Each structure stands twice: as structure tokens, then as C-alpha cells.
Short mmCIF file of C-alpha atoms and ligand atoms in Angstrom, two decimals:
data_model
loop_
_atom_site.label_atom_id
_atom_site.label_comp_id
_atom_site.label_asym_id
_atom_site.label_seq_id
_atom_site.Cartn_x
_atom_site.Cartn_y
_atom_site.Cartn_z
CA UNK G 1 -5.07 -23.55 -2.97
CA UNK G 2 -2.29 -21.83 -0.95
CA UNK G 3 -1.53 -17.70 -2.11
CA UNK G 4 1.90 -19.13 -2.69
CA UNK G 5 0.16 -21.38 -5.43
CA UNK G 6 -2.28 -19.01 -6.22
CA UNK G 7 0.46 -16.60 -7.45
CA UNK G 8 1.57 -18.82 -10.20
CA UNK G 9 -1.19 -19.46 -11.86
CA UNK G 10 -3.55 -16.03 -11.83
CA UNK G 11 -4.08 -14.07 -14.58
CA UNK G 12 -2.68 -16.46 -16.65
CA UNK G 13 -4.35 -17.25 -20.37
CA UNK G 14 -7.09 -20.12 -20.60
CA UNK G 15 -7.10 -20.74 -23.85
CA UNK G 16 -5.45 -23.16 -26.36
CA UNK G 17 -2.53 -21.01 -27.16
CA UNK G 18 -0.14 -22.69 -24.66
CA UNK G 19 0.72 -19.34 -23.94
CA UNK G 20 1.98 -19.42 -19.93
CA UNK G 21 1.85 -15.25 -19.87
CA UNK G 22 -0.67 -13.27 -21.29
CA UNK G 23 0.30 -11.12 -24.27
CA UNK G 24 1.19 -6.95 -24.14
CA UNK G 25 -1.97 -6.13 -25.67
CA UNK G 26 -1.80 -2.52 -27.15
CA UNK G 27 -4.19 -0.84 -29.00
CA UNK G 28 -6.79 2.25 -28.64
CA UNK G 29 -9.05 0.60 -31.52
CA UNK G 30 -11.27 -2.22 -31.46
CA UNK G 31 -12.82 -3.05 -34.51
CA UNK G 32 -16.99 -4.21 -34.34
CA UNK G 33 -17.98 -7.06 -35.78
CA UNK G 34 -20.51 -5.46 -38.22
CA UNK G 35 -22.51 -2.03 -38.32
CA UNK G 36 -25.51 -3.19 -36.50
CA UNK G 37 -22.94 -4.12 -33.51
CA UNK G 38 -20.56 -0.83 -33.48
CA UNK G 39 -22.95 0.81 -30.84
CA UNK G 40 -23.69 -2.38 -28.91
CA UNK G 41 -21.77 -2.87 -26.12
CA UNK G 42 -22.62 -6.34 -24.37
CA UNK G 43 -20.81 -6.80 -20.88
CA UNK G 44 -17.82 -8.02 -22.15
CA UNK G 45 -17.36 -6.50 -25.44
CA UNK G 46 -14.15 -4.05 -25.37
CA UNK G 47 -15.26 -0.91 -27.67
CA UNK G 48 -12.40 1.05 -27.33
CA UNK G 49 -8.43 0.31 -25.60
CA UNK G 50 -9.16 3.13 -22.84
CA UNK G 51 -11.08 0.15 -20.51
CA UNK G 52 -8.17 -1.77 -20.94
CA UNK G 53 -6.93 -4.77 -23.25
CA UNK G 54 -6.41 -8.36 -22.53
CA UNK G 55 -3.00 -7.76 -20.19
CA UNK G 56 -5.19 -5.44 -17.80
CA UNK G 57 -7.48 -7.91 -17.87
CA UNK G 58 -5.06 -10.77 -16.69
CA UNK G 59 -3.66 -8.52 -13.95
CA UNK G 60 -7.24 -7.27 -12.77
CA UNK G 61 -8.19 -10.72 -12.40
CA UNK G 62 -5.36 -11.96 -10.58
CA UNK G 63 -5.64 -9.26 -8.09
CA UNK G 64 -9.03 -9.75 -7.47
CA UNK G 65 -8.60 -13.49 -6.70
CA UNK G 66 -5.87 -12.61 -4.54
CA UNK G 67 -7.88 -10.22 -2.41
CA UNK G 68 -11.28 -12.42 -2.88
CA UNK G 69 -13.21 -9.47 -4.05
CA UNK G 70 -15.96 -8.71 -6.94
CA UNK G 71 -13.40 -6.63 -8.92
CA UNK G 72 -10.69 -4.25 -9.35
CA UNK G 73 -9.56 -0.98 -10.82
CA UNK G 74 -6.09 -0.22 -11.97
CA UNK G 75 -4.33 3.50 -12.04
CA UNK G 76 -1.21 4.93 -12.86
CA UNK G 77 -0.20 5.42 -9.44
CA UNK G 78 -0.48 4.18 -5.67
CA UNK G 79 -1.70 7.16 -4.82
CA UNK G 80 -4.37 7.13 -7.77
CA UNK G 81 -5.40 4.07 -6.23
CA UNK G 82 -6.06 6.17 -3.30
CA UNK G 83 -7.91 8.88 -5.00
CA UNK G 84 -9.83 7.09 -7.45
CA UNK G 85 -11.58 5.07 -4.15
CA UNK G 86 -12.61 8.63 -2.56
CA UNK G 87 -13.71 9.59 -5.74
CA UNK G 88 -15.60 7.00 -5.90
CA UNK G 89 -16.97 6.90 -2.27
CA UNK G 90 -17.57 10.42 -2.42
CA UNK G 91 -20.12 13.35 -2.95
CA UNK G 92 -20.48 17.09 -2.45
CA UNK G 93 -21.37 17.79 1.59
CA UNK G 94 -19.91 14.41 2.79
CA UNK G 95 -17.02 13.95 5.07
CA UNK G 96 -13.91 11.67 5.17
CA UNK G 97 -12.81 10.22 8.59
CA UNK G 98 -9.61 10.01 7.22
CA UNK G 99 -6.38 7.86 10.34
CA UNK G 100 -3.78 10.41 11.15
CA UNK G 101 -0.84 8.39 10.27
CA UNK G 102 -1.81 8.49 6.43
CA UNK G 103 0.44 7.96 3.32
CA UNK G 104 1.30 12.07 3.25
CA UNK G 105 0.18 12.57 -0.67
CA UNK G 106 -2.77 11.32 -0.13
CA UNK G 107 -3.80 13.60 2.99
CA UNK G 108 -2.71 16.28 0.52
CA UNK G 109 -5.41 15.05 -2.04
CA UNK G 110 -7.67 15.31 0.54
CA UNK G 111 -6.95 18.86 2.06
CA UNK G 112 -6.45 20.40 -1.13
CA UNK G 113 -8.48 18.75 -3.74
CA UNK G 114 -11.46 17.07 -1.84
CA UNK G 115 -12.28 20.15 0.01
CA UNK G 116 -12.68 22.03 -3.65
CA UNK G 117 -15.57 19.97 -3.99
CA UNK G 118 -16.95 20.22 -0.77
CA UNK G 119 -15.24 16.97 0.77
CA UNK G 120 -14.42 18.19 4.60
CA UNK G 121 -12.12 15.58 5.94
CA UNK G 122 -12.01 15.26 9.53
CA UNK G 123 -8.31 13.25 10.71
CA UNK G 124 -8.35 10.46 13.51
CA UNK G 125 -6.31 8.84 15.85
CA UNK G 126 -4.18 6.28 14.17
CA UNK G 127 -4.93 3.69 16.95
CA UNK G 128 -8.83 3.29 16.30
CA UNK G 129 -11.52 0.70 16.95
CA UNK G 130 -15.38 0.15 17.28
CA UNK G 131 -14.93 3.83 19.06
CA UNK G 132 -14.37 5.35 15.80
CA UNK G 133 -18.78 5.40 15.46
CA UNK G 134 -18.56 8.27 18.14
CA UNK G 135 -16.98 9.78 15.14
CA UNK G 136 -19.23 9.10 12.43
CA UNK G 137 -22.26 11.76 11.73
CA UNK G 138 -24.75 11.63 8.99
CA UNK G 139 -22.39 13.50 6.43
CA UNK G 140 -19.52 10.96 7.02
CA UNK G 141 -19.16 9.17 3.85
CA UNK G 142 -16.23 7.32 3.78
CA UNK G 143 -13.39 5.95 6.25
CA UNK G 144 -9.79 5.71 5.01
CA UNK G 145 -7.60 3.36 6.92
CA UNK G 146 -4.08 2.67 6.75
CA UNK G 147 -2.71 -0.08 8.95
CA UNK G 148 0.44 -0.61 9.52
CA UNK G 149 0.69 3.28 8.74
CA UNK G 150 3.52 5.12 7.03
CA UNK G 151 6.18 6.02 8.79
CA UNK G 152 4.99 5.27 12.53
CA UNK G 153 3.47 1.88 11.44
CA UNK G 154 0.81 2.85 13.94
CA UNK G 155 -2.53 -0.31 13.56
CA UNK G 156 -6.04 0.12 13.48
CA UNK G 157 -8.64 -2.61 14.69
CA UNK G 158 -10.16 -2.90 11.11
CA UNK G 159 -12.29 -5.84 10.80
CA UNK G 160 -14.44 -3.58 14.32
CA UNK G 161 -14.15 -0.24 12.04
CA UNK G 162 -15.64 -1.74 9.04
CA UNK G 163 -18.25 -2.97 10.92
CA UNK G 164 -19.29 -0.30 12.56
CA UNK G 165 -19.24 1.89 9.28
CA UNK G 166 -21.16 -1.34 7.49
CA UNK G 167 -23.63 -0.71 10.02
CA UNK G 168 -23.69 3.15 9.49
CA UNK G 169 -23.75 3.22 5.79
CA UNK G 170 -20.05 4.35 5.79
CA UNK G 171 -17.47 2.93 2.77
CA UNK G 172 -14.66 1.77 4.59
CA UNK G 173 -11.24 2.18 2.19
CA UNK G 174 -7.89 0.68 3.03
CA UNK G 175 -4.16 1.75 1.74
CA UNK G 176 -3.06 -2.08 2.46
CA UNK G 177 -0.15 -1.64 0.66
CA UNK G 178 2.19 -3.11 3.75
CA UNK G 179 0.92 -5.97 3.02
CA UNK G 180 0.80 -6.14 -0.43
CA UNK G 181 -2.98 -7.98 -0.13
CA UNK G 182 -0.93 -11.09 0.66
CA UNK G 183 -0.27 -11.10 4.38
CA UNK G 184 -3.76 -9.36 5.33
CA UNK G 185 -6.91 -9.69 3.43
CA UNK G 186 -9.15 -6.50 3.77
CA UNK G 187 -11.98 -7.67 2.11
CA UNK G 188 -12.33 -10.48 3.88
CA UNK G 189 -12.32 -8.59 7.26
CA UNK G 190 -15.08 -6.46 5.82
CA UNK G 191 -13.57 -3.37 4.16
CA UNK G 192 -14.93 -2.68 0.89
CA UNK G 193 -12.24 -0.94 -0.88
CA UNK G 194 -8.65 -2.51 -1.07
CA UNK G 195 -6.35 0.13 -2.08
CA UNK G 196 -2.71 -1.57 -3.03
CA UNK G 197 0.23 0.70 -4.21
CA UNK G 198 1.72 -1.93 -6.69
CA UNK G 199 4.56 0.17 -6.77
CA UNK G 200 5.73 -1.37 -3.84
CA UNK G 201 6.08 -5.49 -3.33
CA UNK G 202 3.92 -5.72 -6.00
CA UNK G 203 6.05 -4.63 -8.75
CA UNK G 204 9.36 -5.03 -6.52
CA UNK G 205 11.63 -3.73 -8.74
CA UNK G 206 11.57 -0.32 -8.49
CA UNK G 207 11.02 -0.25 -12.42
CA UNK G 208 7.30 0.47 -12.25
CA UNK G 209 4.49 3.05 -11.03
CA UNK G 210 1.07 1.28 -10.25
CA UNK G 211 -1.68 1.08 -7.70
CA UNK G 212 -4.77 -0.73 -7.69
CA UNK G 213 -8.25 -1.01 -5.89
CA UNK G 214 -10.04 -4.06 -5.18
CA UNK G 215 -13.99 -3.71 -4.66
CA UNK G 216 -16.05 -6.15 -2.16
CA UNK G 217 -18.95 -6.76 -3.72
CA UNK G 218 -20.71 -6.10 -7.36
CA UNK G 219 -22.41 -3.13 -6.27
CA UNK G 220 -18.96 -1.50 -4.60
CA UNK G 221 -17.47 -2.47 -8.01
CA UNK G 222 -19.82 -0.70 -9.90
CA UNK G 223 -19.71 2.81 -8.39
CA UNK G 224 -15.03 2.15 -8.71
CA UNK G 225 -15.55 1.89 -12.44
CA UNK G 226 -18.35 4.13 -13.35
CA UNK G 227 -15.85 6.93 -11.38
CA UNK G 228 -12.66 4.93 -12.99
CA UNK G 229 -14.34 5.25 -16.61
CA UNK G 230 -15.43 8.93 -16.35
CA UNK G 231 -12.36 10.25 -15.19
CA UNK G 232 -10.68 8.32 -18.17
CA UNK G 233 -8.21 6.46 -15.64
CA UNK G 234 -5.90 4.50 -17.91
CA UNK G 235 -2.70 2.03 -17.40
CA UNK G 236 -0.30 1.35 -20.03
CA UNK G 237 -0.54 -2.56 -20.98
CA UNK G 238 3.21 -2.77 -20.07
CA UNK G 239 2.88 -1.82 -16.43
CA UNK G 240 0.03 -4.06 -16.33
CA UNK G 241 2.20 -6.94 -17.79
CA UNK G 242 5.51 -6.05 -15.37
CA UNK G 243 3.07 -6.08 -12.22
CA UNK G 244 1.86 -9.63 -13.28
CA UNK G 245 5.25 -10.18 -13.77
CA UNK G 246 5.86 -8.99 -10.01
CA UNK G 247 3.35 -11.25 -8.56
CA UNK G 248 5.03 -14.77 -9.32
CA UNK G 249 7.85 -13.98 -7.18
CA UNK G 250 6.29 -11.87 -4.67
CA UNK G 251 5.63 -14.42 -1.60
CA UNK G 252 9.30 -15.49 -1.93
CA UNK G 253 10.68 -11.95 -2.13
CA UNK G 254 8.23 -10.83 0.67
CA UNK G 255 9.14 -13.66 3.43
CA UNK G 256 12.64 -12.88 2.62
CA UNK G 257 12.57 -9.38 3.72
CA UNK G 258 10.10 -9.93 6.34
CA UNK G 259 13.02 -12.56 7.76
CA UNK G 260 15.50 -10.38 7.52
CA UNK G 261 14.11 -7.29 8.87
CA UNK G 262 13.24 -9.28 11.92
CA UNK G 263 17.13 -10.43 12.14
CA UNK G 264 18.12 -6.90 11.09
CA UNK G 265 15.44 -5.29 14.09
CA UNK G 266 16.82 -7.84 16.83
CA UNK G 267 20.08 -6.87 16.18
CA UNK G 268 18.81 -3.01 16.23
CA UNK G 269 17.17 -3.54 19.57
CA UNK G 270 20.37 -5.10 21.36
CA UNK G 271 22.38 -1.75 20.58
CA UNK G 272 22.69 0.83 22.94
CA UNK G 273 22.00 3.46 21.03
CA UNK G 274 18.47 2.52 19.34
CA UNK G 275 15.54 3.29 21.68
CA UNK G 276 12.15 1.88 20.03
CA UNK G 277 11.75 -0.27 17.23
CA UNK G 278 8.35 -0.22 15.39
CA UNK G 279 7.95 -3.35 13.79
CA UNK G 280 4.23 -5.18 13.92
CA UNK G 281 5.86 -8.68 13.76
CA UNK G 282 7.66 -7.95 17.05
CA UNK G 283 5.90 -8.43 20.22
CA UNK G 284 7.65 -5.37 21.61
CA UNK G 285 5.05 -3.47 19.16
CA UNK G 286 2.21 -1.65 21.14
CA UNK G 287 -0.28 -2.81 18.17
CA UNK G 288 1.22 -6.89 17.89
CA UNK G 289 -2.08 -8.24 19.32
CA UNK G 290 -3.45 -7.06 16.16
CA UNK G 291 -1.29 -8.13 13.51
CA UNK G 292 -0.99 -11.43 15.32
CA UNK G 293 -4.71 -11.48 14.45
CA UNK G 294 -4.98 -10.33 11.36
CA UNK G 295 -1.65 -11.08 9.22
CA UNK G 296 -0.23 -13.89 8.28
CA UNK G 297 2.93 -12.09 7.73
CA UNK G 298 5.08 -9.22 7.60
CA UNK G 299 7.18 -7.54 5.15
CA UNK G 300 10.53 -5.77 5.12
CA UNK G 301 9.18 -1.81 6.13
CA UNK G 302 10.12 -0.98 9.84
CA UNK G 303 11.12 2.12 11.82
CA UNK G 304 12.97 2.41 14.99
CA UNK G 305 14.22 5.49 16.96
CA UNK G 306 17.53 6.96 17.73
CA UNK G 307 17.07 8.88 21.08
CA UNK G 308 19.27 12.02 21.33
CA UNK G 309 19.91 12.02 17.76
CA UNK G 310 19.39 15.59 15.46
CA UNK G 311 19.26 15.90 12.12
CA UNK G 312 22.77 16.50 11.56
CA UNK G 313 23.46 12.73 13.35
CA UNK G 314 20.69 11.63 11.33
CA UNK G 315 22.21 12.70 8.13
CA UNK G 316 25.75 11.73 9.04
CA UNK G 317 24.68 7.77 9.95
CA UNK G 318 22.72 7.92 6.32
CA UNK G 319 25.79 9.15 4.57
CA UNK G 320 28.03 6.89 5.98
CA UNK G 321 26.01 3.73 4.72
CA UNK G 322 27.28 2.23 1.64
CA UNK G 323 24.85 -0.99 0.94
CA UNK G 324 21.36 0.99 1.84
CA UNK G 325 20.37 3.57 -0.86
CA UNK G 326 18.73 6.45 0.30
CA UNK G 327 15.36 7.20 -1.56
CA UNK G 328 11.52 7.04 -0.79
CA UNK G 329 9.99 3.76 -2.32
CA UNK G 330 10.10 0.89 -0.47
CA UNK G 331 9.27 -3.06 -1.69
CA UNK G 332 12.17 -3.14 -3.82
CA UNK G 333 14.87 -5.71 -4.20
CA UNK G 334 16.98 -3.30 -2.52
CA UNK G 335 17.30 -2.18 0.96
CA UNK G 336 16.67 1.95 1.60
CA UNK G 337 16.99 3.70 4.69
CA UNK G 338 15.62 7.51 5.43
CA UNK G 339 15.25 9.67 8.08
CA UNK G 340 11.95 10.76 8.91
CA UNK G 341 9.70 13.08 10.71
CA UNK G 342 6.23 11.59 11.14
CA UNK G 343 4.93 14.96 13.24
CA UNK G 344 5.68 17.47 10.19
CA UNK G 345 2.80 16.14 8.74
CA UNK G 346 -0.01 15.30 11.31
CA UNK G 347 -3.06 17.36 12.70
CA UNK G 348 -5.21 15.49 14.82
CA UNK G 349 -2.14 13.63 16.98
CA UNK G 350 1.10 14.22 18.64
CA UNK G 351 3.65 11.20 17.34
CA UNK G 352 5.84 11.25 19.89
CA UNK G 353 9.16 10.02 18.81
CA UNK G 354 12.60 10.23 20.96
CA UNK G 355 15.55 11.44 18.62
CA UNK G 356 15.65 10.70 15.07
CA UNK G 357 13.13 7.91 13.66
CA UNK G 358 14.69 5.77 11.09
CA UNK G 359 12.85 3.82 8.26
CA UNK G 360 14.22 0.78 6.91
CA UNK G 361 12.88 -0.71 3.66
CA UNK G 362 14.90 -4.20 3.63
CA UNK G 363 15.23 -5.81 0.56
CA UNK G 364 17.03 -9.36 -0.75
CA UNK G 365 20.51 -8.56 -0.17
CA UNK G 366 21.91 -11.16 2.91
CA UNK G 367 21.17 -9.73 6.04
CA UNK G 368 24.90 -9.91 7.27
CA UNK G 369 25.70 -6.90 4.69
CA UNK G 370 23.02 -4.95 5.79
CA UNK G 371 23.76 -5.50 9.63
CA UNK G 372 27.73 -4.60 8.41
CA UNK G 373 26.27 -1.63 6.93
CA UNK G 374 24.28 -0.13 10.05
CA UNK G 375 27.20 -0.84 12.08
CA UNK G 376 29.43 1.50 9.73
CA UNK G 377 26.80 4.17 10.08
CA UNK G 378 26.85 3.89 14.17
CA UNK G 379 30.42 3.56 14.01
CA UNK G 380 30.60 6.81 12.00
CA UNK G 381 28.51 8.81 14.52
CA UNK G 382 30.75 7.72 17.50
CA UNK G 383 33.87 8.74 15.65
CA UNK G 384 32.05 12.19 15.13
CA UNK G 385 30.99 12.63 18.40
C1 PLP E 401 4.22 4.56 -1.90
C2 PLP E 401 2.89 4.56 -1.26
C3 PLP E 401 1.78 5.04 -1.94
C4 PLP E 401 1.88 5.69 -3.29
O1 PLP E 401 2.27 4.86 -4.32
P1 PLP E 401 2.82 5.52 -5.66
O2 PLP E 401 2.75 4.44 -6.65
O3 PLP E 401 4.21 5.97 -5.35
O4 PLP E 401 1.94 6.68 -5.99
C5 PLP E 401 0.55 4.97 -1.33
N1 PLP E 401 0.43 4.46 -0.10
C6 PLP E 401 1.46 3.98 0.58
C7 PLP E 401 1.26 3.41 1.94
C8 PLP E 401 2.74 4.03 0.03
O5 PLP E 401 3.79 3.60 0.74
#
């Protein structure tokens, strides 16, 4: 079956209820059978509500179909997702070979937290293949990718890292959240860990905090939720149930704002005063050789650059847009815009960017009101200037 068929029908209940969703299951106790059985725990058997109930159940499932892996972990957060898998990847003495062009709160997990525990992390170049096993030296432990990245939407070669770090012994980890585990498939370009912010396309309503991490095989799956369990990593059963929720529609609302970011880009690239545009579905992208290769589609989250622009312009084009919302998500039904600064954040590279760099999260409004609404906020910045 397609993914677009797929995302009706996983997770949902296959029993004689007639029930099409699964139930919000809540509940910390689980009553045993009998005496004998209260300390028995057969795989299978839920002792307690903390491993999660019959909606987490639905929603792990489904998302491990979707990827094609052996299982999945859920946490209360995307970036969870992301520190649950280096937890779990992990040990005192090892190193992280972590892409430059990281989501920024989870470099922070890494530099502040990982290090109290004797995690070194060492950053890369964002634009990384098989050349990353120069890199790798008997304390690297894991690899975290991130491809498109935030903000610069920079691509690494992944299916030539993870095999080089399968080769090496290395854990390869993914943030995939760009695209959503729909439009690339991780696992199946040999990454073990699938990290998904469901926060993002996943949920797609901006109601709803989530992440997720889908394991490659049985033995990657076990080391996720020993770590998952000991930490006593829980989701609430609503969450779980909204994210299903998410999923039905989420092919339809993701080609929809991948089609309309592409209008909304072309349009951006015929103006005079828009330099680059970083989109991976546009052949002008330095990386589009790869996500020709390895996507099968895009999503609304693109970038492009404003040479000559400060701040101050920056801020004035924002404020004068009346459609976009200004605000840090993005996978939402509704378009954002921000103003960024890639370089604040990175150690290992220079990002060069001319001017002001502009991200655009485009949601399902009709791409004629958007394209109205970036022309009021260039028209604004001539009048000013
Ligand atoms: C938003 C985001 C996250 C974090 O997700 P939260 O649910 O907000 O914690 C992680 N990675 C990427 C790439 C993101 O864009």
C-alpha cells in the first residue's frame, strides 16, 4: 500500500468493537489477573500506565509502520525525542559527531548536559558524506544528523554516513522532522534512530507538543526503551490520540504546503530584492542532487536571503505582514515567517548568508494571500527607505 493509504488505516483498533479510532486510554493502574500474576510481567502485559495505555500503543504502531522500523518511543517533546536517542546511544567517555546546522536546543543538550556526564561532542560540517569516517575515532559513539537542517536547510549524504558509522560501530541518529518520516525514510537508508518532532506536520495544528523516535532493528529498540523506561519518559494519552489524529490528514496538508512554498519561492526568486532561496525541492539548491535522491517530497519550511537588509529592515518587512504570524513552530495550518541568524549559533562553520535570512513556514492558506502578503512587507521597506 501507498503512505497516503497507509495513513488511514494505522494505529487503528483490530478488534470487534467497530471502533474506527482507538480509545483515550487513561489510567496509572492496571489491575493483575490474580496474585500469582501481579509480579509477572509477560511481553505484553501492561503492569502499570507509565509504559503507556492502548492510545500510545495505536500511535507507536502507526509510526513505526510508517518509518518501517522495529519500534518506537514517544516523549513529551521534539526535542526529548532528540535527547532520549543520545541517551540512549550514549555512555561516559564517548563522543557525539554531532552536523553543525543542528536544531539549536538540542546542541544546547549536548554542550551543557552531555558533557556533565562525560559526553564530548565534537560539531561537523553540515554538508557531510562517506568523509565523515576521517572523523570517527574509537570514542565516537553516536552521529546526529539533521538533513534538511534548521534554518540553513543545509543536506547531508545520509544513506553514505550511516554506512560508514554501520561499519564503525557508530549509532547513526536523525532529527527527520522536515520530512515528517513521510517524504524520506531514514531507516530504510540505514540510520538506526528516527527522531520526528511531532510537533511539527505531525500534529499540524499547533495544539500539541510531541516527538518521537523510531528504532531499526530489535536490538536498537531495546537499548530506546530500557533508557525510555528508566528515565520514566511519559506522554499523556491525549497527545498520543491528537498526533494519531494528525496523521490522517498529514499527506494532504503536507503536499499542499510543499506546492505552495514552491509557487510562493518562484515568485521570491523573480524579485529584485531576494538574493538566495534555500529550498531542497528547487534545483537552484546546492544540496538538490540529494533530495532528488532521497525524498519523495518536500514540505512547506524554506529560507531565502535578503541581501543588504539589517535587522531593523528585517523587523520592519515582519511587522508589516498581516496573513503570516510571527512565532517559532513550523508544520502548522498556518503560515509563519521569522527572521533568523543561523551564525549566532554555530562553532565548527561559517554560514555565510548575504543580508537578512528569512524563514518561511507555509501553511494551507491559498498561496495568492500569502504572495499579497510578502508583497505588503517589500512594499513597506521601499516606502521606508
Ligand atoms: C521544533 C523542532 C524540534 C523540537 O520540537 P519540540 O516539540 O518543539 O520540542 C526538534 N527538531 C527540529 C528540527 C525542530 O524543528
Amino acid at each position: 500500500m501507498k503512505d497516503d493509504t497507509k495513513l488511514t488505516r494505522l494505529g487503528r483498533p483490530h478488534d470487534d468493537r467497530g471502533q474506527v479510532n482507538p480509545s483515550v486510554a487513561r489510567g496509572s493502574t492496571m489491575l493483575a489477573p490474580s496474585a500469582s500474576a501481579l509480579y509477572d510481567f509477560p511481553p505484553g502485559r501492561k503492569h502499570y500506565g507509565r509504559v503507556g495505555l492502548e492510545t500510545h500503543d495505536a500511535l507507536r504502531g502507526a509510526l513505526t509502520e510508517l518509518q518501517g522500523g522495529a519500534g518506537c518511543a514517544l516523549t513529551s517533546s521534539g526535542l526529548m525525542a532528540n535527547t532520549l536517542s543520545i541517551l540512549a546511544a550514549t555512555e561516559a567517555g564517548g563522543e557525539v559527531l554531532a552536523a553543525d546546522c543542528i536544531y539549536g536546543p538540542v546542541r544546547n543538550f549536548l554542550t551543557t548536559q552531555m558533557s556533565r556526564y562525560g559526553v564530548r561532542t565534537r560539531f561537523f560540517a553540515p554538508q557531510m558524506g562517506a568523509e565523515i569516517g576521517d572523523l570517527i575515532t574509537d570514542e565516537t559513539q553516536a552521529i546526529l544528523l539533521e538533513s534538511p537542517g534548521s534554518l540553513t536547510m543545509e543536506m547531508q549524504d545520509v544513506p553514505a554516513i550511516a554506512k560508514v558509522a554501520r561499519d564503525k560501530g557508530v549509532i547513526t541518529i536523525i532529527d527527520d522532522t522536515w520530512s515528517a518520516g513521510l517524504t524520506m525514510k531514514p531507516l530504510q537508508l540505514g540510520v538506526d534512530y528516527a527522531v520526528q518532532a511531532l510537533t511539527k506536520y505531525v500534529g499540524g495544528h499547533s495544539d500539541l507538543l510531541m516527538g518521537a523516535v523510531v528504532a531499526r532493528d530489535d536490538a536498537l529498540f531495546q537499548r530506546l526503551q530500557t533508557t525510555e523506561r528508566a528515565f520514566g519518559f511519559h506522554t499523556g494519552p491525549d497527545d498520543a490520540y491528537l498526533a494519531l489524529r494528525g496523521l490522517r490528514s498529514m499527506g494532504v496538508r503536507m503536499q499542499r504546503s510543499a506546492e505552495s512554498s514552491l509557487t510562493i519561492a518562484e515568485w521570491l526568486a523573480a524579485r529584485a530584492e531576494v538574493g538566495a532561496i534555500r529550498h531542497p525541492a528547487r534545483s537552484d539548491h546546492p544540496d538538490h542532487a540529494l533530495f532528488k535522491r532521497d525524498f519523495s517530497g518536500a514540505c512547506g519550511l524554506f529560507a531565502f536571503e535578503v541581501p543588504g537588509w539589517d535587522i531593523a529592515t528585517s523587523e520592519h518587512f515582519l511587522d508589516a505582514l498581516e496573513v503570516f504570524g510571527m512565532g517559532f513552530s513550523w508544520g502548522g495550518y498556518e503560515s509563519l515567517a521569522i527572521h533568523c541568524d543561523p551564525q549566532l549559533k554555530r562553532t565548527k562553520t561559517a554560514h555565510k548568508h548575504d543580508g537578512a535570512l528569512i524563514r518561511l513556514s507555509i501553511g494551507l492558506e491559498a498561496p495568492e494571500d500569502l504572495i499579497a502578503d510578502l508583497e505588503r512587507g517589500f512594499m513597506a521597506v521601499a516606502d521606508r527607505s
